[in-house]
PDB file of C-alpha atoms in Angstrom:
ATOM      1  CA  UNK K 930     183.544 140.468 -39.575  1.00  0.00           C
ATOM      2  CA  UNK K 931     180.256 142.161 -40.436  1.00  0.00           C
ATOM      3  CA  UNK K 932     179.094 144.026 -43.479  1.00  0.00           C
ATOM      4  CA  UNK K 933     175.775 145.825 -44.031  1.00  0.00           C
ATOM      5  CA  UNK K 934     174.204 144.967 -47.365  1.00  0.00           C
ATOM      6  CA  UNK K 935     172.313 148.169 -48.020  1.00  0.00           C
ATOM      7  CA  UNK K 936     173.789 151.197 -46.305  1.00  0.00           C
ATOM      8  CA  UNK K 937     173.921 151.133 -42.487  1.00  0.00           C
ATOM      9  CA  UNK K 938     171.252 149.210 -40.590  1.00  0.00           C
ATOM     10  CA  UNK K 939     172.001 148.593 -36.944  1.00  0.00           C
ATOM     11  CA  UNK K 940     169.822 145.517 -36.499  1.00  0.00           C
ATOM     12  CA  UNK K 941     168.864 144.271 -39.950  1.00  0.00           C
ATOM     13  CA  UNK K 942     170.408 143.484 -43.325  1.00  0.00           C
ATOM     14  CA  UNK K 943     173.728 142.402 -41.817  1.00  0.00           C
ATOM     15  CA  UNK K 944     176.030 139.589 -42.841  1.00  0.00           C
ATOM     16  CA  UNK K 945     179.033 137.968 -41.226  1.00  0.00           C
ATOM     17  CA  UNK K 946     181.936 135.695 -42.115  1.00  0.00           C
ATOM     18  CA  UNK K 947     184.988 134.175 -40.453  1.00  0.00           C
ATOM     19  CA  UNK K 948     188.603 134.885 -41.442  1.00  0.00           C
ATOM     20  CA  UNK K 949     191.282 132.457 -40.227  1.00  0.00           C
ATOM     21  CA  UNK K 950     194.906 132.610 -41.385  1.00  0.00           C
ATOM     22  CA  UNK K 951     193.869 134.484 -44.510  1.00  0.00           C
ATOM     23  CA  UNK K 952     191.131 132.007 -45.448  1.00  0.00           C
ATOM     24  CA  UNK K 953     187.612 133.440 -45.614  1.00  0.00           C
ATOM     25  CA  UNK K 954     184.281 131.743 -45.174  1.00  0.00           C
ATOM     26  CA  UNK K 955     181.242 132.664 -47.216  1.00  0.00           C
ATOM     27  CA  UNK K 956     178.914 135.431 -46.030  1.00  0.00           C
ATOM     28  CA  UNK K 957     175.858 134.377 -44.017  1.00  0.00           C
ATOM     29  CA  UNK K 958     173.013 136.590 -42.746  1.00  0.00           C
ATOM     30  CA  UNK K 959     172.888 137.661 -39.092  1.00  0.00           C
ATOM     31  CA  UNK K 960     169.425 136.678 -37.864  1.00  0.00           C
ATOM     32  CA  UNK K 961     169.692 137.862 -34.245  1.00  0.00           C
ATOM     33  CA  UNK K 962     171.839 139.900 -31.895  1.00  0.00           C
ATOM     34  CA  UNK K 963     173.482 143.305 -32.153  1.00  0.00           C
ATOM     35  CA  UNK K 964     176.981 144.314 -33.329  1.00  0.00           C
ATOM     36  CA  UNK K 965     179.508 143.721 -30.571  1.00  0.00           C
ATOM     37  CA  UNK K 966     181.168 146.771 -29.033  1.00  0.00           C
ATOM     38  CA  UNK K 967     178.605 149.312 -30.221  1.00  0.00           C
ATOM     39  CA  UNK K 968     177.339 152.176 -28.064  1.00  0.00           C
ATOM     40  CA  UNK K 969     173.728 151.085 -28.507  1.00  0.00           C
ATOM     41  CA  UNK K 970     174.459 147.440 -27.661  1.00  0.00           C
ATOM     42  CA  UNK K 971     174.074 147.673 -23.846  1.00  0.00           C
ATOM     43  CA  UNK K 972     170.975 149.886 -24.131  1.00  0.00           C
ATOM     44  CA  UNK K 973     169.279 147.507 -26.560  1.00  0.00           C
ATOM     45  CA  UNK K 974     170.071 144.557 -24.311  1.00  0.00           C
ATOM     46  CA  UNK K 975     168.517 146.304 -21.306  1.00  0.00           C
ATOM     47  CA  UNK K 976     165.401 147.101 -23.333  1.00  0.00           C
ATOM     48  CA  UNK K 977     165.251 143.488 -24.462  1.00  0.00           C
ATOM     49  CA  UNK K 978     165.560 142.045 -20.940  1.00  0.00           C
ATOM     50  CA  UNK K 979     163.753 144.791 -19.002  1.00  0.00           C
ATOM     51  CA  UNK K 980     160.527 142.813 -18.535  1.00  0.00           C
ATOM     52  CA  UNK K 981     162.291 139.928 -16.807  1.00  0.00           C
ATOM     53  CA  UNK K 982     160.964 141.173 -13.445  1.00  0.00           C
ATOM     54  CA  UNK K 983     157.302 141.002 -14.433  1.00  0.00           C
ATOM     55  CA  UNK K 984     155.170 138.590 -12.375  1.00  0.00           C
ATOM     56  CA  UNK K 985     158.151 137.756 -10.116  1.00  0.00           C
ATOM     57  CA  UNK K 986     157.077 137.849  -6.458  1.00  0.00           C
ATOM     58  CA  UNK K 987     160.585 137.357  -5.047  1.00  0.00           C
ATOM     59  CA  UNK K 988     163.116 140.156  -4.697  1.00  0.00           C
ATOM     60  CA  UNK K 989     165.203 140.448  -7.852  1.00  0.00           C
ATOM     61  CA  UNK K 990     168.434 142.254  -8.708  1.00  0.00           C
ATOM     62  CA  UNK K 991     169.519 142.791 -12.289  1.00  0.00           C
ATOM     63  CA  UNK K 992     172.983 144.055 -13.231  1.00  0.00           C
ATOM     64  CA  UNK K 993     173.961 143.937 -16.916  1.00  0.00           C
ATOM     65  CA  UNK K 994     173.643 140.227 -17.771  1.00  0.00           C
ATOM     66  CA  UNK K 995     173.775 139.047 -14.132  1.00  0.00           C
ATOM     67  CA  UNK K 996     170.466 138.265 -12.478  1.00  0.00           C
ATOM     68  CA  UNK K 997     169.829 137.186  -8.893  1.00  0.00           C
ATOM     69  CA  UNK K 998     166.615 136.886  -6.974  1.00  0.00           C
ATOM     70  CA  UNK K 999     165.995 135.849  -3.416  1.00  0.00           C
ATOM     71  CA  UNK K1000     163.226 135.108  -0.978  1.00  0.00           C
ATOM     72  CA  UNK K1001     162.933 134.720   2.761  1.00  0.00           C
ATOM     73  CA  UNK K1002     161.993 131.123   3.535  1.00  0.00           C
ATOM     74  CA  UNK K1003     159.811 130.619   6.592  1.00  0.00           C
ATOM     75  CA  UNK K1004     157.266 128.024   5.459  1.00  0.00           C
ATOM     76  CA  UNK K1005     157.091 125.295   2.776  1.00  0.00           C
ATOM     77  CA  UNK K1006     154.843 127.665   0.863  1.00  0.00           C
ATOM     78  CA  UNK K1007     157.765 130.065   0.475  1.00  0.00           C
ATOM     79  CA  UNK K1008     159.755 127.288  -1.199  1.00  0.00           C
ATOM     80  CA  UNK K1009     156.848 126.688  -3.570  1.00  0.00           C
ATOM     81  CA  UNK K1010     156.650 130.401  -4.393  1.00  0.00           C
ATOM     82  CA  UNK K1011     160.361 130.490  -5.130  1.00  0.00           C
ATOM     83  CA  UNK K1012     160.053 127.528  -7.492  1.00  0.00           C
ATOM     84  CA  UNK K1013     157.141 129.239  -9.239  1.00  0.00           C
ATOM     85  CA  UNK K1014     159.294 132.327  -9.778  1.00  0.00           C
ATOM     86  CA  UNK K1015     162.069 130.147 -11.223  1.00  0.00           C
ATOM     87  CA  UNK K1016     159.522 128.595 -13.569  1.00  0.00           C
ATOM     88  CA  UNK K1017     158.321 132.051 -14.652  1.00  0.00           C
ATOM     89  CA  UNK K1018     161.916 133.010 -15.340  1.00  0.00           C
ATOM     90  CA  UNK K1019     162.344 129.887 -17.460  1.00  0.00           C
ATOM     91  CA  UNK K1020     159.157 130.627 -19.406  1.00  0.00           C
ATOM     92  CA  UNK K1021     160.422 134.156 -20.025  1.00  0.00           C
ATOM     93  CA  UNK K1022     163.606 132.743 -21.533  1.00  0.00           C
ATOM     94  CA  UNK K1023     161.568 130.520 -23.856  1.00  0.00           C
ATOM     95  CA  UNK K1024     159.440 133.459 -24.983  1.00  0.00           C
ATOM     96  CA  UNK K1025     162.432 135.637 -25.807  1.00  0.00           C
ATOM     97  CA  UNK K1026     164.700 132.808 -27.010  1.00  0.00           C
ATOM     98  CA  UNK K1027     167.373 133.530 -24.419  1.00  0.00           C
ATOM     99  CA  UNK K1028     168.707 130.260 -23.042  1.00  0.00           C
ATOM    100  CA  UNK K1029     170.041 130.230 -19.475  1.00  0.00           C
ATOM    101  CA  UNK K1030     173.265 128.383 -18.773  1.00  0.00           C
ATOM    102  CA  UNK K1031     172.175 126.042 -15.979  1.00  0.00           C
ATOM    103  CA  UNK K1032     175.817 125.340 -15.115  1.00  0.00           C
ATOM    104  CA  UNK K1033     176.018 128.925 -13.855  1.00  0.00           C
ATOM    105  CA  UNK K1034     172.667 128.895 -12.065  1.00  0.00           C
ATOM    106  CA  UNK K1035     172.788 127.760  -8.438  1.00  0.00           C
ATOM    107  CA  UNK K1036     170.855 127.818  -5.197  1.00  0.00           C
ATOM    108  CA  UNK K1037     172.569 129.383  -2.184  1.00  0.00           C
ATOM    109  CA  UNK K1038     170.828 129.003   1.166  1.00  0.00           C
ATOM    110  CA  UNK K1039     171.916 131.603   3.718  1.00  0.00           C
ATOM    111  CA  UNK K1040     171.157 130.434   7.221  1.00  0.00           C
ATOM    112  CA  UNK K1041     172.762 129.781  10.612  1.00  0.00           C
ATOM    113  CA  UNK K1042     170.570 126.751  11.187  1.00  0.00           C
ATOM    114  CA  UNK K1043     172.114 123.321  11.036  1.00  0.00           C
ATOM    115  CA  UNK K1044     169.013 121.747   9.527  1.00  0.00           C
ATOM    116  CA  UNK K1045     168.362 123.644   6.325  1.00  0.00           C
ATOM    117  CA  UNK K1046     165.554 123.009   3.842  1.00  0.00           C
ATOM    118  CA  UNK K1047     166.352 120.228   1.389  1.00  0.00           C
ATOM    119  CA  UNK K1048     163.995 121.360  -1.349  1.00  0.00           C
ATOM    120  CA  UNK K1049     165.064 120.601  -4.925  1.00  0.00           C
ATOM    121  CA  UNK K1050     164.634 123.467  -7.377  1.00  0.00           C
ATOM    122  CA  UNK K1051     164.585 123.068 -11.139  1.00  0.00           C
ATOM    123  CA  UNK K1052     165.059 125.417 -14.072  1.00  0.00           C
ATOM    124  CA  UNK K1053     163.021 123.820 -16.810  1.00  0.00           C
ATOM    125  CA  UNK K1054     164.053 120.162 -16.801  1.00  0.00           C
ATOM    126  CA  UNK K1055     167.455 120.845 -15.206  1.00  0.00           C
ATOM    127  CA  UNK K1056     168.004 120.445 -11.484  1.00  0.00           C
ATOM    128  CA  UNK K1057     169.758 123.415  -9.906  1.00  0.00           C
ATOM    129  CA  UNK K1058     172.811 122.578  -7.835  1.00  0.00           C
ATOM    130  CA  UNK K1059     173.155 123.739  -4.226  1.00  0.00           C
ATOM    131  CA  UNK K1060     176.372 125.595  -3.346  1.00  0.00           C
ATOM    132  CA  UNK K1061     177.879 126.787  -0.072  1.00  0.00           C
ATOM    133  CA  UNK K1062     179.399 129.920  -1.612  1.00  0.00           C
ATOM    134  CA  UNK K1063     179.285 131.729  -4.919  1.00  0.00           C
ATOM    135  CA  UNK K1064     180.799 134.923  -6.374  1.00  0.00           C
ATOM    136  CA  UNK K1065     178.408 137.738  -7.180  1.00  0.00           C
ATOM    137  CA  UNK K1066     179.692 140.951  -8.753  1.00  0.00           C
ATOM    138  CA  UNK K1067     183.220 140.198  -7.558  1.00  0.00           C
ATOM    139  CA  UNK K1068     182.322 139.280  -3.969  1.00  0.00           C
ATOM    140  CA  UNK K1069     182.110 135.654  -2.842  1.00  0.00           C
ATOM    141  CA  UNK K1070     179.064 135.235  -0.610  1.00  0.00           C
ATOM    142  CA  UNK K1071     179.020 132.221   1.718  1.00  0.00           C
ATOM    143  CA  UNK K1072     176.018 130.451   3.198  1.00  0.00           C
ATOM    144  CA  UNK K1073     177.138 131.280   6.756  1.00  0.00           C
ATOM    145  CA  UNK K1074     177.816 134.959   5.931  1.00  0.00           C
ATOM    146  CA  UNK K1075     181.474 134.592   6.823  1.00  0.00           C
ATOM    147  CA  UNK K1076     184.152 135.977   4.555  1.00  0.00           C
ATOM    148  CA  UNK K1077     186.990 133.439   4.864  1.00  0.00           C
ATOM    149  CA  UNK K1078     186.446 132.099   1.358  1.00  0.00           C
ATOM    150  CA  UNK K1079     186.256 135.543  -0.201  1.00  0.00           C
ATOM    151  CA  UNK K1080     189.404 136.760   1.572  1.00  0.00           C
ATOM    152  CA  UNK K1081     191.315 133.640   0.518  1.00  0.00           C
ATOM    153  CA  UNK K1082     190.216 134.233  -3.067  1.00  0.00           C
ATOM    154  CA  UNK K1083     191.229 137.895  -3.260  1.00  0.00           C
ATOM    155  CA  UNK K1084     194.510 137.395  -1.390  1.00  0.00           C
ATOM    156  CA  UNK K1085     195.502 134.630  -3.803  1.00  0.00           C
ATOM    157  CA  UNK K1086     194.546 136.786  -6.780  1.00  0.00           C
ATOM    158  CA  UNK K1087     196.495 139.753  -5.412  1.00  0.00           C
ATOM    159  CA  UNK K1088     199.520 137.534  -4.740  1.00  0.00           C
ATOM    160  CA  UNK K1089     199.521 136.258  -8.318  1.00  0.00           C
ATOM    161  CA  UNK K1090     199.371 139.831  -9.605  1.00  0.00           C
ATOM    162  CA  UNK K1091     202.202 140.875  -7.271  1.00  0.00           C
ATOM    163  CA  UNK K1092     204.354 137.970  -8.466  1.00  0.00           C
ATOM    164  CA  UNK K1093     203.723 139.018 -12.057  1.00  0.00           C
ATOM    165  CA  UNK K1094     204.898 142.551 -11.226  1.00  0.00           C
ATOM    166  CA  UNK K1095     207.976 141.255  -9.432  1.00  0.00           C
ATOM    167  CA  UNK K1096     209.007 139.252 -12.482  1.00  0.00           C
ATOM    168  CA  UNK K1097     208.559 142.083 -14.959  1.00  0.00           C
ATOM    169  CA  UNK K1098     209.603 145.335 -13.257  1.00  0.00           C
ATOM    170  CA  UNK K1099     212.234 144.118 -10.811  1.00  0.00           C
ATOM    171  CA  UNK K1100     214.771 146.667 -12.051  1.00  0.00           C
ATOM    172  CA  UNK K1101     212.444 149.674 -12.034  1.00  0.00           C
ATOM    173  CA  UNK K1102     212.561 152.551  -9.553  1.00  0.00           C
ATOM    174  CA  UNK K1103     210.761 152.314  -6.178  1.00  0.00           C
ATOM    175  CA  UNK K1104     208.285 154.940  -7.343  1.00  0.00           C
ATOM    176  CA  UNK K1105     207.310 152.803 -10.354  1.00  0.00           C
ATOM    177  CA  UNK K1106     206.952 149.721  -8.154  1.00  0.00           C
ATOM    178  CA  UNK K1107     204.726 151.538  -5.674  1.00  0.00           C
ATOM    179  CA  UNK K1108     202.579 152.795  -8.532  1.00  0.00           C
ATOM    180  CA  UNK K1109     202.269 149.279  -9.925  1.00  0.00           C
ATOM    181  CA  UNK K1110     201.274 147.940  -6.507  1.00  0.00           C
ATOM    182  CA  UNK K1111     198.665 150.615  -5.766  1.00  0.00           C
ATOM    183  CA  UNK K1112     197.114 150.418  -9.238  1.00  0.00           C
ATOM    184  CA  UNK K1113     197.245 146.668  -9.945  1.00  0.00           C
ATOM    185  CA  UNK K1114     197.481 144.779  -6.648  1.00  0.00           C
ATOM    186  CA  UNK K1115     195.791 146.809  -3.925  1.00  0.00           C
ATOM    187  CA  UNK K1116     192.445 147.147  -5.759  1.00  0.00           C
ATOM    188  CA  UNK K1117     192.060 143.361  -5.507  1.00  0.00           C
ATOM    189  CA  UNK K1118     192.399 143.656  -1.732  1.00  0.00           C
ATOM    190  CA  UNK K1119     189.934 146.522  -1.319  1.00  0.00           C
ATOM    191  CA  UNK K1120     187.103 146.047  -3.794  1.00  0.00           C
ATOM    192  CA  UNK K1121     183.784 146.379  -1.885  1.00  0.00           C
ATOM    193  CA  UNK K1122     185.691 146.141   1.417  1.00  0.00           C
ATOM    194  CA  UNK K1123     182.998 148.112   3.258  1.00  0.00           C
ATOM    195  CA  UNK K1124     180.852 144.991   2.971  1.00  0.00           C
ATOM    196  CA  UNK K1125     183.310 142.244   3.915  1.00  0.00           C
ATOM    197  CA  UNK K1126     185.794 144.046   6.201  1.00  0.00           C
ATOM    198  CA  UNK K1127     187.225 141.096   8.214  1.00  0.00           C
ATOM    199  CA  UNK K1128     186.757 140.989  11.966  1.00  0.00           C
ATOM    200  CA  UNK K1129     189.149 138.100  12.667  1.00  0.00           C
ATOM    201  CA  UNK K1130     192.898 138.598  13.064  1.00  0.00           C
ATOM    202  CA  UNK K1131     193.579 135.650  10.773  1.00  0.00           C
ATOM    203  CA  UNK K1132     191.742 137.154   7.813  1.00  0.00           C
ATOM    204  CA  UNK K1133     193.109 140.654   8.420  1.00  0.00           C
ATOM    205  CA  UNK K1134     196.698 139.377   8.607  1.00  0.00           C
ATOM    206  CA  UNK K1135     196.256 137.412   5.382  1.00  0.00           C
ATOM    207  CA  UNK K1136     195.558 140.670   3.557  1.00  0.00           C
ATOM    208  CA  UNK K1137     198.298 142.637   5.317  1.00  0.00           C
ATOM    209  CA  UNK K1138     200.868 139.989   4.352  1.00  0.00           C
ATOM    210  CA  UNK K1139     200.373 140.849   0.690  1.00  0.00           C
ATOM    211  CA  UNK K1140     201.185 144.498   1.340  1.00  0.00           C
ATOM    212  CA  UNK K1141     204.192 143.567   3.479  1.00  0.00           C
ATOM    213  CA  UNK K1142     205.577 141.425   0.654  1.00  0.00           C
ATOM    214  CA  UNK K1143     204.994 144.325  -1.738  1.00  0.00           C
ATOM    215  CA  UNK K1144     206.899 146.715   0.558  1.00  0.00           C
ATOM    216  CA  UNK K1145     209.897 144.367   0.715  1.00  0.00           C
ATOM    217  CA  UNK K1146     209.829 144.060  -3.062  1.00  0.00           C
ATOM    218  CA  UNK K1147     209.800 147.841  -3.508  1.00  0.00           C
ATOM    219  CA  UNK K1148     212.725 148.309  -1.113  1.00  0.00           C
ATOM    220  CA  UNK K1149     214.531 145.119  -2.152  1.00  0.00           C
ATOM    221  CA  UNK K1150     214.859 144.320   1.522  1.00  0.00           C
ATOM    222  CA  UNK K1151     214.069 140.727   2.502  1.00  0.00           C
ATOM    223  CA  UNK K1152     216.081 140.603   5.723  1.00  0.00           C
ATOM    224  CA  UNK K1153     214.338 139.130   8.736  1.00  0.00           C
ATOM    225  CA  UNK K1154     215.705 141.891  10.919  1.00  0.00           C
ATOM    226  CA  UNK K1155     213.940 144.563   8.858  1.00  0.00           C
ATOM    227  CA  UNK K1156     210.442 145.521   9.967  1.00  0.00           C
ATOM    228  CA  UNK K1157     207.943 145.308   7.114  1.00  0.00           C
ATOM    229  CA  UNK K1158     205.701 147.763   8.970  1.00  0.00           C
ATOM    230  CA  UNK K1159     208.551 150.267   9.006  1.00  0.00           C
ATOM    231  CA  UNK K1160     209.055 149.822   5.268  1.00  0.00           C
ATOM    232  CA  UNK K1161     205.347 150.445   4.677  1.00  0.00           C
ATOM    233  CA  UNK K1162     205.513 153.599   6.781  1.00  0.00           C
ATOM    234  CA  UNK K1163     208.570 154.866   4.892  1.00  0.00           C
ATOM    235  CA  UNK K1164     206.734 154.370   1.601  1.00  0.00           C
ATOM    236  CA  UNK K1165     203.860 156.505   2.866  1.00  0.00           C
ATOM    237  CA  UNK K1166     201.333 153.662   2.699  1.00  0.00           C
ATOM    238  CA  UNK K1167     198.524 153.178   5.191  1.00  0.00           C
ATOM    239  CA  UNK K1168     197.704 149.772   6.579  1.00  0.00           C
ATOM    240  CA  UNK K1169     194.894 148.053   4.724  1.00  0.00           C
ATOM    241  CA  UNK K1170     192.861 147.932   7.938  1.00  0.00           C
ATOM    242  CA  UNK K1171     193.001 151.737   8.254  1.00  0.00           C
ATOM    243  CA  UNK K1172     192.026 152.166   4.617  1.00  0.00           C
ATOM    244  CA  UNK K1173     189.057 149.828   5.088  1.00  0.00           C
ATOM    245  CA  UNK K1174     187.966 151.829   8.138  1.00  0.00           C
ATOM    246  CA  UNK K1175     188.080 155.027   6.100  1.00  0.00           C
ATOM    247  CA  UNK K1176     186.087 153.350   3.338  1.00  0.00           C
ATOM    248  CA  UNK K1177     183.391 152.234   5.758  1.00  0.00           C
ATOM    249  CA  UNK K1178     183.103 155.672   7.350  1.00  0.00           C
ATOM    250  CA  UNK K1179     182.903 157.255   3.905  1.00  0.00           C
ATOM    251  CA  UNK K1180     180.087 154.915   2.944  1.00  0.00           C
ATOM    252  CA  UNK K1181     178.322 155.657   6.235  1.00  0.00           C
ATOM    253  CA  UNK K1182     178.523 159.389   5.516  1.00  0.00           C
ATOM    254  CA  UNK K1183     177.065 158.855   2.055  1.00  0.00           C
ATOM    255  CA  UNK K1184     174.252 156.707   3.449  1.00  0.00           C
ATOM    256  CA  UNK K1185     173.333 159.330   6.060  1.00  0.00           C
ATOM    257  CA  UNK K1186     173.210 162.095   3.471  1.00  0.00           C
ATOM    258  CA  UNK K1187     171.310 160.108   0.879  1.00  0.00           C
ATOM    259  CA  UNK K1188     174.209 159.905  -1.567  1.00  0.00           C
ATOM    260  CA  UNK K1189     173.879 156.129  -1.958  1.00  0.00           C
ATOM    261  CA  UNK K1190     170.850 153.834  -1.985  1.00  0.00           C
ATOM    262  CA  UNK K1191     171.376 152.439   1.524  1.00  0.00           C
ATOM    263  CA  UNK K1192     168.371 152.927   3.841  1.00  0.00           C
ATOM    264  CA  UNK K1193     169.139 153.990   7.382  1.00  0.00           C
ATOM    265  CA  UNK K1194     167.308 152.898  10.516  1.00  0.00           C
ATOM    266  CA  UNK K1195     164.004 154.497  11.470  1.00  0.00           C
ATOM    267  CA  UNK K1196     164.622 157.024  14.311  1.00  0.00           C
ATOM    268  CA  UNK K1197     163.157 156.187  17.695  1.00  0.00           C
ATOM    269  CA  UNK K1198     160.953 158.566  19.591  1.00  0.00           C
ATOM    270  CA  UNK K1199     162.483 161.198  21.840  1.00  0.00           C
ATOM    271  CA  UNK K1200     162.084 159.172  25.042  1.00  0.00           C
ATOM    272  CA  UNK K1201     163.978 156.164  23.729  1.00  0.00           C
ATOM    273  CA  UNK K1202     166.563 158.426  22.167  1.00  0.00           C
ATOM    274  CA  UNK K1203     167.428 160.128  25.451  1.00  0.00           C
ATOM    275  CA  UNK K1204     167.315 156.921  27.447  1.00  0.00           C
ATOM    276  CA  UNK K1205     170.019 155.331  25.323  1.00  0.00           C
ATOM    277  CA  UNK K1206     172.300 158.363  24.997  1.00  0.00           C
ATOM    278  CA  UNK K1207     174.147 160.603  27.402  1.00  0.00           C
ATOM    279  CA  UNK K1208     173.500 164.322  27.720  1.00  0.00           C
ATOM    280  CA  UNK K1209     176.333 164.904  25.231  1.00  0.00           C
ATOM    281  CA  UNK K1210     174.478 163.103  22.441  1.00  0.00           C
ATOM    282  CA  UNK K1211     173.315 165.254  19.591  1.00  0.00           C
ATOM    283  CA  UNK K1212     170.561 164.563  17.067  1.00  0.00           C
ATOM    284  CA  UNK K1213     173.021 162.622  14.874  1.00  0.00           C
ATOM    285  CA  UNK K1214     174.474 160.431  17.630  1.00  0.00           C
ATOM    286  CA  UNK K1215     175.479 156.842  16.891  1.00  0.00           C
ATOM    287  CA  UNK K1216     175.436 153.795  19.074  1.00  0.00           C
ATOM    288  CA  UNK K1217     176.965 150.338  18.778  1.00  0.00           C
ATOM    289  CA  UNK K1218     174.172 147.784  18.913  1.00  0.00           C
ATOM    290  CA  UNK K1219     174.776 144.500  20.705  1.00  0.00           C
ATOM    291  CA  UNK K1220     174.570 141.156  18.977  1.00  0.00           C
ATOM    292  CA  UNK K1221     175.611 137.610  19.816  1.00  0.00           C
ATOM    293  CA  UNK K1222     176.124 136.678  16.174  1.00  0.00           C
ATOM    294  CA  UNK K1223     179.520 137.699  14.787  1.00  0.00           C
ATOM    295  CA  UNK K1224     178.303 137.731  11.180  1.00  0.00           C
ATOM    296  CA  UNK K1225     175.709 140.358  12.164  1.00  0.00           C
ATOM    297  CA  UNK K1226     177.670 142.103  14.903  1.00  0.00           C
ATOM    298  CA  UNK K1227     180.502 143.100  12.574  1.00  0.00           C
ATOM    299  CA  UNK K1228     178.430 143.793   9.464  1.00  0.00           C
ATOM    300  CA  UNK K1229     178.297 147.283   8.014  1.00  0.00           C
ATOM    301  CA  UNK K1230     174.672 147.875   9.008  1.00  0.00           C
ATOM    302  CA  UNK K1231     175.359 146.887  12.627  1.00  0.00           C
ATOM    303  CA  UNK K1232     178.779 148.299  13.525  1.00  0.00           C
ATOM    304  CA  UNK K1233     177.799 151.972  13.425  1.00  0.00           C
ATOM    305  CA  UNK K1234     174.130 152.768  13.506  1.00  0.00           C
ATOM    306  CA  UNK K1235     172.094 155.883  13.897  1.00  0.00           C
ATOM    307  CA  UNK K1236     169.854 155.648  16.961  1.00  0.00           C
ATOM    308  CA  UNK K1237     166.863 153.642  15.783  1.00  0.00           C
ATOM    309  CA  UNK K1238     165.565 150.216  14.903  1.00  0.00           C
ATOM    310  CA  UNK K1239     168.215 147.945  13.356  1.00  0.00           C
ATOM    311  CA  UNK K1240     167.692 146.010  10.163  1.00  0.00           C
ATOM    312  CA  UNK K1241     166.144 142.587  10.864  1.00  0.00           C
ATOM    313  CA  UNK K1242     168.278 139.476  10.500  1.00  0.00           C
ATOM    314  CA  UNK K1243     167.041 137.250   7.698  1.00  0.00           C
ATOM    315  CA  UNK K1244     167.018 133.711   9.167  1.00  0.00           C
ATOM    316  CA  UNK K1245     166.732 131.859   5.867  1.00  0.00           C
ATOM    317  CA  UNK K1246     167.062 133.030   2.307  1.00  0.00           C
ATOM    318  CA  UNK K1247     167.434 131.124  -0.922  1.00  0.00           C
ATOM    319  CA  UNK K1248     169.301 132.921  -3.664  1.00  0.00           C
ATOM    320  CA  UNK K1249     169.359 132.062  -7.334  1.00  0.00           C
TER     321      UNK K1249
END
């Protein structure tokens, strides 16, 4: 509980106390922070942390209170530069009295090489742990750029949510069950799917199984002789694979028309353009670029590409 002493002051002259089972503590002054849940709270936090990128030579991404920065590692000097950036980040936290939780700070090395750098990075006096995968903004990124771990995570989460629905609305109408599935379960299976759309049958089937179980629950039909695909069709639901395809094409359209911050390839000159296309190709023709690496071959930036130079593969990157 908070109470301003003299009128309303958003940042100063505030006190707080704790109430537990009717017992109240004494009032103490609030020396730092902003009132929780206020409209100005997020804006003031962004203003407070906005200079975190200063003097950082690595690429950095900042979303709310999540921060990640990364650097392409080609030489030992790149490792040294990354450590220097980590040290600058630590010094920033000391200046602004914002302590980082080192248990949530990790190093993720993304590489296809078997022999990866074994450099030890530290945040202050704490050694940063090395992980093979880590969730970032709801998507689990793995060091080999495969999505098995992420798909296992979201399918398990969606299954738990589906089981919760089955226990609580078993007697409801099919329409209510479908609504519960599409609003509570399916979003777990589709969040950011344009990025991690699986290219293996095993991963794709793991996601489809959740929807098939949901269809049997809606229809109350668990017989082995009943086709789950037929039940899904009768309910007017698309397969998750088709929905992911639509999502990827939608994102591609937005990228082409500058509706999202995804850079497209640089167009080739006219000679190269005509040599790689048939006479039916128009100025907005697309080609499927060849790649021997599955993680790159089936990525969003590679699967459908405007005629031009593809994005380069980053051989080694260390992410914080």
